[in-house]
PDB file of C-alpha atoms and ligand atoms in Angstrom:
ATOM      1  CA  MET A1147      99.993 104.236  96.300  1.00  0.00           C
ATOM      2  CA  SER A1148     102.683 102.699  94.119  1.00  0.00           C
ATOM      3  CA  ASP A1149     102.171 103.087  90.214  1.00  0.00           C
ATOM      4  CA  ALA A1150     101.867  99.231  90.056  1.00  0.00           C
ATOM      5  CA  LEU A1151      97.986  99.930  90.288  1.00  0.00           C
ATOM      6  CA  LEU A1152      96.019 102.618  88.776  1.00  0.00           C
ATOM      7  CA  VAL A1153      92.549 103.573  90.329  1.00  0.00           C
ATOM      8  CA  GLU A1154      90.193 106.008  88.387  1.00  0.00           C
ATOM      9  CA  LYS A1155      86.739 107.164  89.420  1.00  0.00           C
ATOM     10  CA  LEU A1156      84.706 107.130  86.157  1.00  0.00           C
ATOM     11  CA  ASP A1157      81.341 108.933  85.745  1.00  0.00           C
ATOM     12  CA  GLY A1158      78.218 107.182  86.886  1.00  0.00           C
ATOM     13  CA  HIS A1159      79.386 105.864  90.205  1.00  0.00           C
ATOM     14  CA  ILE A1160      81.961 103.368  88.702  1.00  0.00           C
ATOM     15  CA  ALA A1161      85.531 103.033  89.597  1.00  0.00           C
ATOM     16  CA  LYS A1162      88.226 101.198  87.707  1.00  0.00           C
ATOM     17  CA  ILE A1163      91.344  99.364  89.139  1.00  0.00           C
ATOM     18  CA  THR A1164      93.977  98.668  86.593  1.00  0.00           C
ATOM     19  CA  ILE A1165      97.007  96.331  87.478  1.00  0.00           C
ATOM     20  CA  ASN A1166      99.673  98.228  85.778  1.00  0.00           C
ATOM     21  CA  ARG A1167     102.798  96.062  85.254  1.00  0.00           C
ATOM     22  CA  PRO A1168     102.313  95.410  81.444  1.00  0.00           C
ATOM     23  CA  ASP A1169     106.117  94.621  80.895  1.00  0.00           C
ATOM     24  CA  LYS A1170     105.422  91.633  83.369  1.00  0.00           C
ATOM     25  CA  LEU A1171     102.128  90.858  82.008  1.00  0.00           C
ATOM     26  CA  ASN A1172     100.565  92.344  85.153  1.00  0.00           C
ATOM     27  CA  ALA A1173     101.887  89.586  87.374  1.00  0.00           C
ATOM     28  CA  LEU A1174     100.780  89.923  91.009  1.00  0.00           C
ATOM     29  CA  ASN A1175     103.776  91.127  93.109  1.00  0.00           C
ATOM     30  CA  LYS A1176     103.829  92.594  96.620  1.00  0.00           C
ATOM     31  CA  ALA A1177     103.321  96.065  95.556  1.00  0.00           C
ATOM     32  CA  VAL A1178     100.057  95.088  93.614  1.00  0.00           C
ATOM     33  CA  ARG A1179      98.678  93.257  96.540  1.00  0.00           C
ATOM     34  CA  GLN A1180      99.443  96.017  98.919  1.00  0.00           C
ATOM     35  CA  GLY A1181      97.872  98.543  96.528  1.00  0.00           C
ATOM     36  CA  MET A1182      94.767  96.517  95.795  1.00  0.00           C
ATOM     37  CA  PHE A1183      94.112  96.248  99.670  1.00  0.00           C
ATOM     38  CA  GLU A1184      94.501 100.048  99.859  1.00  0.00           C
ATOM     39  CA  ALA A1185      92.372 100.717  96.874  1.00  0.00           C
ATOM     40  CA  LEU A1186      89.603  98.285  97.939  1.00  0.00           C
ATOM     41  CA  GLU A1187      89.540  99.883 101.404  1.00  0.00           C
ATOM     42  CA  ASP A1188      89.335 103.411 100.009  1.00  0.00           C
ATOM     43  CA  LEU A1189      86.525 102.437  97.512  1.00  0.00           C
ATOM     44  CA  ALA A1190      84.490 100.534  99.954  1.00  0.00           C
ATOM     45  CA  GLY A1191      84.110 103.738 102.132  1.00  0.00           C
ATOM     46  CA  ASP A1192      83.516 105.957  99.115  1.00  0.00           C
ATOM     47  CA  ASP A1193      79.820 106.482  98.850  1.00  0.00           C
ATOM     48  CA  ASP A1194      80.084 107.911  95.268  1.00  0.00           C
ATOM     49  CA  VAL A1195      81.397 104.386  94.013  1.00  0.00           C
ATOM     50  CA  ARG A1196      78.877 101.696  93.458  1.00  0.00           C
ATOM     51  CA  VAL A1197      80.564  99.399  91.149  1.00  0.00           C
ATOM     52  CA  VAL A1198      84.316  98.341  90.679  1.00  0.00           C
ATOM     53  CA  ILE A1199      85.811  97.076  87.468  1.00  0.00           C
ATOM     54  CA  ILE A1200      89.265  95.269  87.626  1.00  0.00           C
ATOM     55  CA  THR A1201      91.392  94.901  84.575  1.00  0.00           C
ATOM     56  CA  GLY A1202      94.983  94.751  83.381  1.00  0.00           C
ATOM     57  CA  ALA A1203      97.092  97.279  81.651  1.00  0.00           C
ATOM     58  CA  GLY A1204      98.130  96.868  77.946  1.00  0.00           C
ATOM     59  CA  GLU A1205      96.653  94.736  75.266  1.00  0.00           C
ATOM     60  CA  LYS A1206      98.135  91.490  76.192  1.00  0.00           C
ATOM     61  CA  SER A1207      97.263  90.535  79.774  1.00  0.00           C
ATOM     62  CA  PHE A1208      94.680  90.744  82.479  1.00  0.00           C
ATOM     63  CA  ILE A1209      96.906  89.083  85.009  1.00  0.00           C
ATOM     64  CA  ALA A1210      99.480  86.419  84.255  1.00  0.00           C
ATOM     65  CA  GLY A1211      99.577  84.985  87.742  1.00  0.00           C
ATOM     66  CA  ALA A1212     101.449  85.516  90.919  1.00  0.00           C
ATOM     67  CA  ASP A1213     105.016  87.071  90.391  1.00  0.00           C
ATOM     68  CA  ILE A1214     106.987  83.861  89.990  1.00  0.00           C
ATOM     69  CA  SER A1215     110.228  85.718  90.751  1.00  0.00           C
ATOM     70  CA  GLU A1216     108.976  86.353  94.324  1.00  0.00           C
ATOM     71  CA  PHE A1217     108.800  82.457  94.755  1.00  0.00           C
ATOM     72  CA  LYS A1218     112.450  81.722  94.155  1.00  0.00           C
ATOM     73  CA  ASP A1219     113.659  82.200  97.836  1.00  0.00           C
ATOM     74  CA  ALA A1220     110.358  82.033  99.617  1.00  0.00           C
ATOM     75  CA  ARG A1221     110.176  79.719 102.614  1.00  0.00           C
ATOM     76  CA  PRO A1222     107.020  77.767 103.575  1.00  0.00           C
ATOM     77  CA  VAL A1223     106.146  79.580 106.663  1.00  0.00           C
ATOM     78  CA  GLU A1224     106.772  83.031 105.095  1.00  0.00           C
ATOM     79  CA  GLN A1225     104.869  82.160 102.128  1.00  0.00           C
ATOM     80  CA  TYR A1226     101.813  80.898 104.186  1.00  0.00           C
ATOM     81  CA  ARG A1227     101.867  83.992 106.337  1.00  0.00           C
ATOM     82  CA  SER A1228     101.979  86.332 103.486  1.00  0.00           C
ATOM     83  CA  MET A1229      99.092  84.652 101.528  1.00  0.00           C
ATOM     84  CA  GLN A1230      97.131  84.608 104.875  1.00  0.00           C
ATOM     85  CA  SER A1231      97.675  88.290 105.708  1.00  0.00           C
ATOM     86  CA  GLY A1232      97.671  89.552 102.119  1.00  0.00           C
ATOM     87  CA  ASN A1233      94.622  87.856 101.007  1.00  0.00           C
ATOM     88  CA  ILE A1234      93.232  90.090  98.267  1.00  0.00           C
ATOM     89  CA  TYR A1235      90.976  87.238  97.155  1.00  0.00           C
ATOM     90  CA  VAL A1236      89.018  87.193 100.502  1.00  0.00           C
ATOM     91  CA  ALA A1237      89.188  91.045 100.375  1.00  0.00           C
ATOM     92  CA  LEU A1238      87.416  91.018  97.016  1.00  0.00           C
ATOM     93  CA  GLU A1239      84.878  88.493  97.931  1.00  0.00           C
ATOM     94  CA  THR A1240      83.962  90.429 101.147  1.00  0.00           C
ATOM     95  CA  PHE A1241      84.134  93.725  99.426  1.00  0.00           C
ATOM     96  CA  PRO A1242      80.560  95.217 100.139  1.00  0.00           C
ATOM     97  CA  LYS A1243      79.985  96.405  96.420  1.00  0.00           C
ATOM     98  CA  PRO A1244      79.855  94.512  92.984  1.00  0.00           C
ATOM     99  CA  VAL A1245      83.174  93.837  91.392  1.00  0.00           C
ATOM    100  CA  ILE A1246      83.371  92.870  87.668  1.00  0.00           C
ATOM    101  CA  ALA A1247      86.664  91.388  86.178  1.00  0.00           C
ATOM    102  CA  MET A1248      87.272  92.713  82.593  1.00  0.00           C
ATOM    103  CA  ILE A1249      89.577  89.903  81.320  1.00  0.00           C
ATOM    104  CA  ASN A1250      91.499  91.351  78.405  1.00  0.00           C
ATOM    105  CA  GLY A1251      94.234  88.925  77.937  1.00  0.00           C
ATOM    106  CA  PHE A1252      96.123  86.287  79.838  1.00  0.00           C
ATOM    107  CA  CYS A1253      94.247  85.363  82.990  1.00  0.00           C
ATOM    108  CA  LEU A1254      96.412  82.708  84.559  1.00  0.00           C
ATOM    109  CA  GLY A1255      97.064  81.142  88.039  1.00  0.00           C
ATOM    110  CA  GLY A1256      96.519  83.921  90.627  1.00  0.00           C
ATOM    111  CA  GLY A1257      94.986  86.172  87.940  1.00  0.00           C
ATOM    112  CA  CYS A1258      92.362  83.482  87.147  1.00  0.00           C
ATOM    113  CA  GLU A1259      91.763  83.064  90.917  1.00  0.00           C
ATOM    114  CA  LEU A1260      91.320  86.933  91.308  1.00  0.00           C
ATOM    115  CA  ALA A1261      88.789  86.987  88.451  1.00  0.00           C
ATOM    116  CA  MET A1262      86.960  84.025  90.175  1.00  0.00           C
ATOM    117  CA  ALA A1263      86.988  86.135  93.491  1.00  0.00           C
ATOM    118  CA  CYS A1264      85.094  88.881  91.583  1.00  0.00           C
ATOM    119  CA  ASP A1265      81.395  88.857  91.362  1.00  0.00           C
ATOM    120  CA  MET A1266      81.211  88.865  87.462  1.00  0.00           C
ATOM    121  CA  ARG A1267      83.591  87.879  84.585  1.00  0.00           C
ATOM    122  CA  VAL A1268      83.472  89.414  81.149  1.00  0.00           C
ATOM    123  CA  ALA A1269      86.312  88.039  78.818  1.00  0.00           C
ATOM    124  CA  SER A1270      87.634  88.854  75.534  1.00  0.00           C
ATOM    125  CA  THR A1271      87.173  85.932  73.140  1.00  0.00           C
ATOM    126  CA  LYS A1272      91.034  85.971  72.654  1.00  0.00           C
ATOM    127  CA  ALA A1273      91.911  85.986  76.425  1.00  0.00           C
ATOM    128  CA  LYS A1274      93.692  82.943  77.600  1.00  0.00           C
ATOM    129  CA  LEU A1275      92.750  81.461  81.007  1.00  0.00           C
ATOM    130  CA  GLY A1276      93.991  78.709  83.057  1.00  0.00           C
ATOM    131  CA  GLN A1277      95.693  77.540  86.121  1.00  0.00           C
ATOM    132  CA  PRO A1278      99.328  76.480  84.862  1.00  0.00           C
ATOM    133  CA  GLU A1279     100.730  76.203  88.475  1.00  0.00           C
ATOM    134  CA  ILE A1280     101.230  72.466  87.814  1.00  0.00           C
ATOM    135  CA  ASN A1281     104.084  73.509  85.281  1.00  0.00           C
ATOM    136  CA  LEU A1282     105.832  74.849  88.324  1.00  0.00           C
ATOM    137  CA  GLY A1283     105.283  71.764  90.490  1.00  0.00           C
ATOM    138  CA  LEU A1284     102.651  73.495  92.473  1.00  0.00           C
ATOM    139  CA  ILE A1285      98.959  73.785  92.609  1.00  0.00           C
ATOM    140  CA  PRO A1286      96.684  76.816  92.904  1.00  0.00           C
ATOM    141  CA  GLY A1287      97.255  78.508  96.168  1.00  0.00           C
ATOM    142  CA  ALA A1288      94.473  81.306  96.120  1.00  0.00           C
ATOM    143  CA  GLY A1289      91.147  79.455  95.587  1.00  0.00           C
ATOM    144  CA  GLY A1290      91.871  77.611  92.289  1.00  0.00           C
ATOM    145  CA  THR A1291      90.954  74.358  93.651  1.00  0.00           C
ATOM    146  CA  GLN A1292      87.981  75.636  95.612  1.00  0.00           C
ATOM    147  CA  ARG A1293      86.224  78.339  93.360  1.00  0.00           C
ATOM    148  CA  LEU A1294      87.096  76.732  90.091  1.00  0.00           C
ATOM    149  CA  PRO A1295      84.953  73.506  90.599  1.00  0.00           C
ATOM    150  CA  ARG A1296      82.222  75.682  91.919  1.00  0.00           C
ATOM    151  CA  LEU A1297      82.029  77.652  88.746  1.00  0.00           C
ATOM    152  CA  VAL A1298      82.728  74.901  86.207  1.00  0.00           C
ATOM    153  CA  GLY A1299      82.223  71.561  87.990  1.00  0.00           C
ATOM    154  CA  GLU A1300      84.851  69.120  89.208  1.00  0.00           C
ATOM    155  CA  GLY A1301      85.796  67.630  85.787  1.00  0.00           C
ATOM    156  CA  TRP A1302      86.831  70.737  84.159  1.00  0.00           C
ATOM    157  CA  ALA A1303      88.619  71.992  87.467  1.00  0.00           C
ATOM    158  CA  MET A1304      90.478  68.612  87.454  1.00  0.00           C
ATOM    159  CA  ARG A1305      91.410  69.022  83.831  1.00  0.00           C
ATOM    160  CA  LEU A1306      92.574  72.718  84.075  1.00  0.00           C
ATOM    161  CA  VAL A1307      94.431  72.345  87.320  1.00  0.00           C
ATOM    162  CA  MET A1308      96.151  68.894  86.463  1.00  0.00           C
ATOM    163  CA  SER A1309      96.996  69.678  82.665  1.00  0.00           C
ATOM    164  CA  GLY A1310      97.887  73.426  83.118  1.00  0.00           C
ATOM    165  CA  GLU A1311      96.143  73.837  79.720  1.00  0.00           C
ATOM    166  CA  LEU A1312      95.097  77.299  78.748  1.00  0.00           C
ATOM    167  CA  ILE A1313      91.630  77.882  77.186  1.00  0.00           C
ATOM    168  CA  SER A1314      90.123  80.728  75.166  1.00  0.00           C
ATOM    169  CA  GLY A1315      87.719  83.314  76.581  1.00  0.00           C
ATOM    170  CA  GLU A1316      85.136  81.677  74.179  1.00  0.00           C
ATOM    171  CA  LYS A1317      85.805  78.308  75.827  1.00  0.00           C
ATOM    172  CA  ALA A1318      85.772  79.861  79.245  1.00  0.00           C
ATOM    173  CA  ALA A1319      82.347  81.238  78.548  1.00  0.00           C
ATOM    174  CA  GLU A1320      81.067  77.829  77.334  1.00  0.00           C
ATOM    175  CA  ILE A1321      82.043  76.123  80.741  1.00  0.00           C
ATOM    176  CA  GLY A1322      80.921  78.835  82.839  1.00  0.00           C
ATOM    177  CA  LEU A1323      84.404  80.181  83.936  1.00  0.00           C
ATOM    178  CA  VAL A1324      83.166  83.527  82.662  1.00  0.00           C
ATOM    179  CA  GLU A1325      79.740  84.571  81.918  1.00  0.00           C
ATOM    180  CA  VAL A1326      80.391  86.074  78.511  1.00  0.00           C
ATOM    181  CA  ALA A1327      83.109  86.421  75.907  1.00  0.00           C
ATOM    182  CA  VAL A1328      83.006  89.303  73.556  1.00  0.00           C
ATOM    183  CA  GLU A1329      85.146  90.472  70.777  1.00  0.00           C
ATOM    184  CA  PRO A1330      88.188  92.347  72.129  1.00  0.00           C
ATOM    185  CA  ASP A1331      87.160  95.663  70.573  1.00  0.00           C
ATOM    186  CA  GLU A1332      83.826  95.291  72.352  1.00  0.00           C
ATOM    187  CA  LEU A1333      84.951  94.392  75.498  1.00  0.00           C
ATOM    188  CA  GLU A1334      85.298  97.725  77.379  1.00  0.00           C
ATOM    189  CA  ALA A1335      82.043  98.961  75.981  1.00  0.00           C
ATOM    190  CA  HIS A1336      80.211  95.777  77.125  1.00  0.00           C
ATOM    191  CA  VAL A1337      81.658  95.896  80.651  1.00  0.00           C
ATOM    192  CA  MET A1338      80.921  99.752  80.911  1.00  0.00           C
ATOM    193  CA  THR A1339      77.220  99.077  79.981  1.00  0.00           C
ATOM    194  CA  LEU A1340      77.105  96.277  82.514  1.00  0.00           C
ATOM    195  CA  ALA A1341      78.750  98.508  85.191  1.00  0.00           C
ATOM    196  CA  SER A1342      76.396 101.303  84.419  1.00  0.00           C
ATOM    197  CA  ASN A1343      73.199  99.260  84.584  1.00  0.00           C
ATOM    198  CA  ILE A1344      74.222  97.870  87.991  1.00  0.00           C
ATOM    199  CA  ALA A1345      75.506 101.161  89.278  1.00  0.00           C
ATOM    200  CA  GLY A1346      72.009 102.610  88.750  1.00  0.00           C
ATOM    201  CA  ARG A1347      70.525 100.189  91.318  1.00  0.00           C
ATOM    202  CA  SER A1348      70.207 100.622  95.152  1.00  0.00           C
ATOM    203  CA  PRO A1349      73.784 100.017  96.792  1.00  0.00           C
ATOM    204  CA  MET A1350      72.139  98.434  99.727  1.00  0.00           C
ATOM    205  CA  ALA A1351      70.135  96.134  97.584  1.00  0.00           C
ATOM    206  CA  LEU A1352      73.542  95.238  95.738  1.00  0.00           C
ATOM    207  CA  GLN A1353      75.189  94.539  98.950  1.00  0.00           C
ATOM    208  CA  ALA A1354      72.443  92.372 100.051  1.00  0.00           C
ATOM    209  CA  ALA A1355      72.388  90.562  96.727  1.00  0.00           C
ATOM    210  CA  LYS A1356      76.056  89.795  96.901  1.00  0.00           C
ATOM    211  CA  GLU A1357      76.145  88.703 100.465  1.00  0.00           C
ATOM    212  CA  SER A1358      72.914  86.257 100.007  1.00  0.00           C
ATOM    213  CA  ILE A1359      74.392  84.726  96.933  1.00  0.00           C
ATOM    214  CA  LEU A1360      77.926  84.048  98.443  1.00  0.00           C
ATOM    215  CA  ALA A1361      76.130  82.776 101.448  1.00  0.00           C
ATOM    216  CA  ALA A1362      74.587  79.958  99.297  1.00  0.00           C
ATOM    217  CA  ARG A1363      78.099  78.409  99.010  1.00  0.00           C
ATOM    218  CA  ARG A1364      78.400  77.833 102.795  1.00  0.00           C
ATOM    219  CA  MET A1365      74.867  77.406 104.099  1.00  0.00           C
ATOM    220  CA  PRO A1366      72.355  74.673 103.689  1.00  0.00           C
ATOM    221  CA  LEU A1367      69.149  75.510 101.728  1.00  0.00           C
ATOM    222  CA  ASP A1368      67.093  76.382 104.763  1.00  0.00           C
ATOM    223  CA  GLU A1369      69.661  78.540 106.475  1.00  0.00           C
ATOM    224  CA  GLY A1370      70.322  80.309 103.206  1.00  0.00           C
ATOM    225  CA  LEU A1371      66.586  81.025 102.643  1.00  0.00           C
ATOM    226  CA  LYS A1372      66.452  82.337 106.175  1.00  0.00           C
ATOM    227  CA  PHE A1373      69.433  84.609 105.569  1.00  0.00           C
ATOM    228  CA  GLU A1374      67.936  86.021 102.185  1.00  0.00           C
ATOM    229  CA  ARG A1375      64.730  86.586 104.014  1.00  0.00           C
ATOM    230  CA  GLY A1376      66.443  88.590 106.712  1.00  0.00           C
ATOM    231  CA  TRP A1377      68.024  90.816 104.068  1.00  0.00           C
ATOM    232  CA  PHE A1378      65.028  91.152 102.041  1.00  0.00           C
ATOM    233  CA  SER A1379      62.988  92.304 105.214  1.00  0.00           C
ATOM    234  CA  LEU A1380      65.950  94.609 106.214  1.00  0.00           C
ATOM    235  CA  LEU A1381      65.644  96.448 102.955  1.00  0.00           C
ATOM    236  CA  PHE A1382      62.180  97.547 103.748  1.00  0.00           C
ATOM    237  CA  SER A1383      64.031 100.172 106.036  1.00  0.00           C
ATOM    238  CA  THR A1384      65.675 101.874 103.115  1.00  0.00           C
ATOM    239  CA  ASP A1385      64.793 105.050 101.398  1.00  0.00           C
ATOM    240  CA  ASP A1386      65.708 103.330  98.276  1.00  0.00           C
ATOM    241  CA  MET A1387      63.155 100.559  98.603  1.00  0.00           C
ATOM    242  CA  ALA A1388      60.406 103.350  99.181  1.00  0.00           C
ATOM    243  CA  GLU A1389      61.656 105.175  96.082  1.00  0.00           C
ATOM    244  CA  GLY A1390      61.789 101.796  93.853  1.00  0.00           C
ATOM    245  CA  VAL A1391      58.310 100.866  95.010  1.00  0.00           C
ATOM    246  CA  GLY A1392      57.086 104.409  94.718  1.00  0.00           C
ATOM    247  CA  ALA A1393      58.616 105.035  91.270  1.00  0.00           C
ATOM    248  CA  PHE A1394      57.024 101.735  89.886  1.00  0.00           C
ATOM    249  CA  LEU A1395      53.620 102.822  91.092  1.00  0.00           C
ATOM    250  CA  GLU A1396      53.919 106.257  89.700  1.00  0.00           C
ATOM    251  CA  LYS A1397      55.306 104.808  86.314  1.00  0.00           C
ATOM    252  CA  ARG A1398      58.566 106.785  86.420  1.00  0.00           C
ATOM    253  CA  LYS A1399      62.371 105.797  86.722  1.00  0.00           C
ATOM    254  CA  PRO A1400      63.591 105.379  90.347  1.00  0.00           C
ATOM    255  CA  GLU A1401      66.484 107.518  91.568  1.00  0.00           C
ATOM    256  CA  PHE A1402      68.503 105.522  94.127  1.00  0.00           C
ATOM    257  CA  THR A1403      70.478 107.475  96.450  1.00  0.00           C
ATOM    258  CA  GLY A1404      71.876 104.776  98.595  1.00  0.00           C
ATOM    259  CA  SER A1405      70.118 105.814 101.746  1.00  0.00           C
TER     260      SER A1405
HETATM  261  N1  LIG B 684     105.560  86.155  87.131  1.00  0.00           N
HETATM  262  C1  LIG B 684     106.756  86.975  86.759  1.00  0.00           C
HETATM  263  N2  LIG B 684     106.880  87.371  85.726  1.00  0.00           N
HETATM  264  C2  LIG B 684     106.176  86.954  84.522  1.00  0.00           C
HETATM  265  C3  LIG B 684     105.019  86.178  84.855  1.00  0.00           C
HETATM  266  C4  LIG B 684     104.666  85.755  86.143  1.00  0.00           C
HETATM  267  N3  LIG B 684     103.614  85.019  86.557  1.00  0.00           N
HETATM  268  N4  LIG B 684     104.274  86.005  83.646  1.00  0.00           N
HETATM  269  C5  LIG B 684     104.986  86.781  82.782  1.00  0.00           C
HETATM  270  N5  LIG B 684     106.105  87.227  83.421  1.00  0.00           N
HETATM  271  C6  LIG B 684     107.079  88.096  82.599  1.00  0.00           C
HETATM  272  C7  LIG B 684     108.073  87.383  81.880  1.00  0.00           C
HETATM  273  O1  LIG B 684     109.108  86.749  82.759  1.00  0.00           O
HETATM  274  C8  LIG B 684     108.696  88.438  80.983  1.00  0.00           C
HETATM  275  O2  LIG B 684     109.573  89.157  81.731  1.00  0.00           O
HETATM  276  P1  LIG B 684     110.976  89.634  81.007  1.00  0.00           P
HETATM  277  O3  LIG B 684     110.523  90.400  79.716  1.00  0.00           O
HETATM  278  O4  LIG B 684     111.591  90.462  81.944  1.00  0.00           O
HETATM  279  O5  LIG B 684     111.574  88.445  80.685  1.00  0.00           O
HETATM  280  C9  LIG B 684     107.335  89.212  80.520  1.00  0.00           C
HETATM  281  O6  LIG B 684     106.624  88.946  81.705  1.00  0.00           O
HETATM  282  C10 LIG B 684     106.677  88.818  79.287  1.00  0.00           C
HETATM  283  O7  LIG B 684     106.588  87.532  79.420  1.00  0.00           O
HETATM  284  P2  LIG B 684     106.936  86.405  78.207  1.00  0.00           P
HETATM  285  O8  LIG B 684     106.843  85.140  78.960  1.00  0.00           O
HETATM  286  O9  LIG B 684     107.991  86.872  77.447  1.00  0.00           O
HETATM  287  O10 LIG B 684     105.548  86.496  77.260  1.00  0.00           O
HETATM  288  P3  LIG B 684     105.014  85.237  76.265  1.00  0.00           P
HETATM  289  O11 LIG B 684     104.013  85.931  75.326  1.00  0.00           O
HETATM  290  O12 LIG B 684     106.229  84.613  75.594  1.00  0.00           O
HETATM  291  O13 LIG B 684     104.381  84.275  77.238  1.00  0.00           O
HETATM  292  C11 LIG B 684     103.051  83.547  79.021  1.00  0.00           C
HETATM  293  C12 LIG B 684     103.167  84.649  77.980  1.00  0.00           C
HETATM  294  C13 LIG B 684     101.803  84.059  79.975  1.00  0.00           C
HETATM  295  C14 LIG B 684     102.597  82.256  78.339  1.00  0.00           C
HETATM  296  C15 LIG B 684     104.279  83.357  79.926  1.00  0.00           C
HETATM  297  O14 LIG B 684     104.670  84.542  80.326  1.00  0.00           O
HETATM  298  C16 LIG B 684     104.036  82.405  81.182  1.00  0.00           C
HETATM  299  O15 LIG B 684     103.952  81.269  81.047  1.00  0.00           O
HETATM  300  N6  LIG B 684     103.909  83.109  82.436  1.00  0.00           N
HETATM  301  C17 LIG B 684     103.695  82.558  83.538  1.00  0.00           C
HETATM  302  C18 LIG B 684     102.232  81.964  83.803  1.00  0.00           C
HETATM  303  C19 LIG B 684     102.210  81.329  84.962  1.00  0.00           C
HETATM  304  O16 LIG B 684     102.560  80.246  85.235  1.00  0.00           O
HETATM  305  N7  LIG B 684     101.328  81.754  85.952  1.00  0.00           N
HETATM  306  C20 LIG B 684     100.939  81.248  87.265  1.00  0.00           C
HETATM  307  C21 LIG B 684     101.946  81.747  88.250  1.00  0.00           C
HETATM  308  S1  LIG B 684     101.680  80.782  89.812  1.00  0.00           S
END
């Protein structure tokens, strides 16, 4: 894997992916996209990993968008194909484990879209978020017109996409683009606490939760409720469910093994 992406396995079933192009504000180029695919494939199959954190290297940026230098000579059909085959956003959404975006700085364009394809978002109050593609004569191409209105409503999505304005982490939390914004020096600790909390849960229940919540986007309520019921019932076949219920009744802390 290229050094454009760092993958670390931390204690407590947590893995951290760091986009590592700080001199280019961690812009997403082909090497990063390819590395992300490989990393997600490896981590999906690694039973020791239950939660993934994604962040950007350096103090200044999470991801400042797609690498604009790759746009210069791109032709429409090639561009379409590369976005279709190299869709890390779908790969993140369908990744079978929870993914947390730790937004430490500029979170723009494809970076904001990548954060929105994660399951949870925690930002530094000083982060700057937005969809500035309009400045390039473009619109967001990786979900910005689709996931953004689902998170913040149509009015804010229109405003951010049409004006290209950047908002602070604090404002992003206010409108629901991120769940919470914390002081920059508290960001890592906040995300690690959240990740540890989630990593202590049953992996199968986490996958069921993710798939069921995402199903709500595409299913009418009756179908979604049926989908949820299917997962709920299926979890009765897991050792983790027996352990969770047993531990509650025995007044002790459960130890989930993932089986
Ligand atoms: N693609 C490629 N390179 C990028 C980039 C991007 N999306 N964002 C930043 N960079 C590069 C800059 O070209 C610069 O490289 P250089 O030092 O070789 O010239 C380096 O990262 C630092 O960026 P710089 O613009 O000097 O930093 P700044 O603090 O003055 O401005 C931003 C920061 C984020 C406001 C500015 O870089 C910017 O507007 N970037 C583009 C954001 C964008 O439009 N993203 C959506 C793309 S579809």
